mmCIF file of C-alpha atoms in Angstrom:
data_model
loop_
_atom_site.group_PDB
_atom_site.id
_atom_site.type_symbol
_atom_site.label_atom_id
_atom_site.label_comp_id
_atom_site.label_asym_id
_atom_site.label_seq_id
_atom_site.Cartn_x
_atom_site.Cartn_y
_atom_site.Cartn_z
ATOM 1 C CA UNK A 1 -1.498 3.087 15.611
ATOM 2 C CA UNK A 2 -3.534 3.350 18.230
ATOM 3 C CA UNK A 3 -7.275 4.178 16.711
ATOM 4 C CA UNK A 4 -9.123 3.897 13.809
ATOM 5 C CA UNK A 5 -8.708 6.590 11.238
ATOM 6 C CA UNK A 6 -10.316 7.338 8.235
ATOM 7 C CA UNK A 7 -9.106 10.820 6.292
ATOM 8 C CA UNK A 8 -9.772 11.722 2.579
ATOM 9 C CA UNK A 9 -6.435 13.207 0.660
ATOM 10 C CA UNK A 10 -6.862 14.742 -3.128
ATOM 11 C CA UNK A 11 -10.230 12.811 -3.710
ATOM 12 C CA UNK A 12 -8.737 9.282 -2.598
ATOM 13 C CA UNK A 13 -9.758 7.602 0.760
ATOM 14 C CA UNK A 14 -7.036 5.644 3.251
ATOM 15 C CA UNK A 15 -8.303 3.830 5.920
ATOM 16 C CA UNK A 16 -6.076 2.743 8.795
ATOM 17 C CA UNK A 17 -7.912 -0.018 10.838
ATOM 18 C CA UNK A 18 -6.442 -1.138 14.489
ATOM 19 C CA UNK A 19 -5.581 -4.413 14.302
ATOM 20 C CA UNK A 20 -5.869 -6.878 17.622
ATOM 21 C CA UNK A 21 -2.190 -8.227 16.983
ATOM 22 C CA UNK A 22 1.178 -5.925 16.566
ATOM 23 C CA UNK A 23 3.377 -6.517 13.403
ATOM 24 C CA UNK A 24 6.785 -6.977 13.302
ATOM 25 C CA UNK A 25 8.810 -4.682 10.776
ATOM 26 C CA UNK A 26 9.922 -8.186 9.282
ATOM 27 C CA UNK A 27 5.912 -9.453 9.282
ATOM 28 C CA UNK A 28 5.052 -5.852 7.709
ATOM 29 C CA UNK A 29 7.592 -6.668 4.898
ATOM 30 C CA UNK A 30 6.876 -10.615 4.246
ATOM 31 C CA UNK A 31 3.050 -9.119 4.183
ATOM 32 C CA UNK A 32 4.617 -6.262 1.502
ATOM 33 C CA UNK A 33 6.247 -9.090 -0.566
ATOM 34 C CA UNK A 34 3.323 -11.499 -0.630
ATOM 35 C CA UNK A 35 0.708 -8.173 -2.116
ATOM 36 C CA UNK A 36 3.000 -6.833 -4.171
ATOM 37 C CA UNK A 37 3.384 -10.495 -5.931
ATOM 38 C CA UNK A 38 -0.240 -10.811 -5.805
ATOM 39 C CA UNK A 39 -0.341 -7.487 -7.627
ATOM 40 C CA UNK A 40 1.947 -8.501 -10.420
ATOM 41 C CA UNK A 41 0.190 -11.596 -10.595
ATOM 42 C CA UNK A 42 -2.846 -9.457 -11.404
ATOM 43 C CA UNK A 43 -1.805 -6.557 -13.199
ATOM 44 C CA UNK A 44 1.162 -8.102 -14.376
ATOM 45 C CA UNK A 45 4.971 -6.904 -14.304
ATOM 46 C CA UNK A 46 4.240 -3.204 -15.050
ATOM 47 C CA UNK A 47 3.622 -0.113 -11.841
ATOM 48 C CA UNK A 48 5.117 2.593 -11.347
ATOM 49 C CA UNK A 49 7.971 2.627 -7.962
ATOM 50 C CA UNK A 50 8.648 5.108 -5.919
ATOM 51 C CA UNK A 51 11.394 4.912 -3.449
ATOM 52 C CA UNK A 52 11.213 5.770 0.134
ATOM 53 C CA UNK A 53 14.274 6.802 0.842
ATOM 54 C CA UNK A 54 13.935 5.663 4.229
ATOM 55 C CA UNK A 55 15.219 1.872 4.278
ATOM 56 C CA UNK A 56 11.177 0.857 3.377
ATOM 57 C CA UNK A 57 10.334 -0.673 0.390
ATOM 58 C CA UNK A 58 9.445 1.367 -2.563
ATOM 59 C CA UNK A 59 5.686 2.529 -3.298
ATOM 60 C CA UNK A 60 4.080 0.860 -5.841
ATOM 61 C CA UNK A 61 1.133 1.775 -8.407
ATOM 62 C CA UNK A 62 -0.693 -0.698 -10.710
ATOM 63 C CA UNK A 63 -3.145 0.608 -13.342
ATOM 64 C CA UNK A 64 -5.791 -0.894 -14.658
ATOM 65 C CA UNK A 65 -8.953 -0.581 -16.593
ATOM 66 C CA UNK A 66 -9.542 2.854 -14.463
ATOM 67 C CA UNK A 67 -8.448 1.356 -11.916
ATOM 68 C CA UNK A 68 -4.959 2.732 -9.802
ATOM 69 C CA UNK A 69 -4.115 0.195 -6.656
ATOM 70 C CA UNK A 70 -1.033 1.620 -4.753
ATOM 71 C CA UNK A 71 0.895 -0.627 -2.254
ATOM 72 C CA UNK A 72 2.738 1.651 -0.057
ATOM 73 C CA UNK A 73 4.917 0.584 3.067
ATOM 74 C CA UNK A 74 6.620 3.218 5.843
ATOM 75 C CA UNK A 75 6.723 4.739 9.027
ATOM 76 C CA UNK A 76 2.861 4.913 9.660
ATOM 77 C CA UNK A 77 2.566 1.191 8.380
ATOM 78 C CA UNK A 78 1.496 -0.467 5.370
ATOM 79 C CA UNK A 79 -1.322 0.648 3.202
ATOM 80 C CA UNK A 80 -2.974 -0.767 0.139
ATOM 81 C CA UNK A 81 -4.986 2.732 -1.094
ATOM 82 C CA UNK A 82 -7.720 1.652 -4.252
ATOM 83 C CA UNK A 83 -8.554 4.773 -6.090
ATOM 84 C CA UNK A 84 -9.964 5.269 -9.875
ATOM 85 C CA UNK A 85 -7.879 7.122 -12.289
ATOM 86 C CA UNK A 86 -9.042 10.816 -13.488
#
């Protein structure tokens, strides 16, 4: 990822920011791991999964209180998109 990018999809905001260091596909997925156990920590052991399909880790989507964090890892990188339920 070269440049910053911020696009809005179906009313929920992503925002890609460049980062000064390049991650490993082993550092993306230790940095995976480490959210998604924060998440359960959090939210506890219920989200819905997704899988990829692509040899990434699945998608993930914790609810709460209005409130719908999704941890998402491919491709284009990892993304942690924050978005209140409709």
């Amino acid at each position: 990822m070269k440049d910053t990018e911020l696009y809005k999809l179906q009313g929920e905001k992503k925002v890609y920011i460049k980062t000064l260091k390049e991650y490993t596909k082993d550092q993306l997925t230790a940095i995976y791991n480490n959210l998604k156990q924060q998440l359960i920590t959090l939210f506890g052991n219920q989200y819905e999964q997704s899988d990829s399909g692509q040899g990434y880790p699945p998608a993930l989507a914790f609810h709460k209180d209005g409130l719908v964090i999704a941890l998402s890892y491919d491709a284009d990188g990892l993304a942690v998109t924050v978005t209140s339920e409709q």
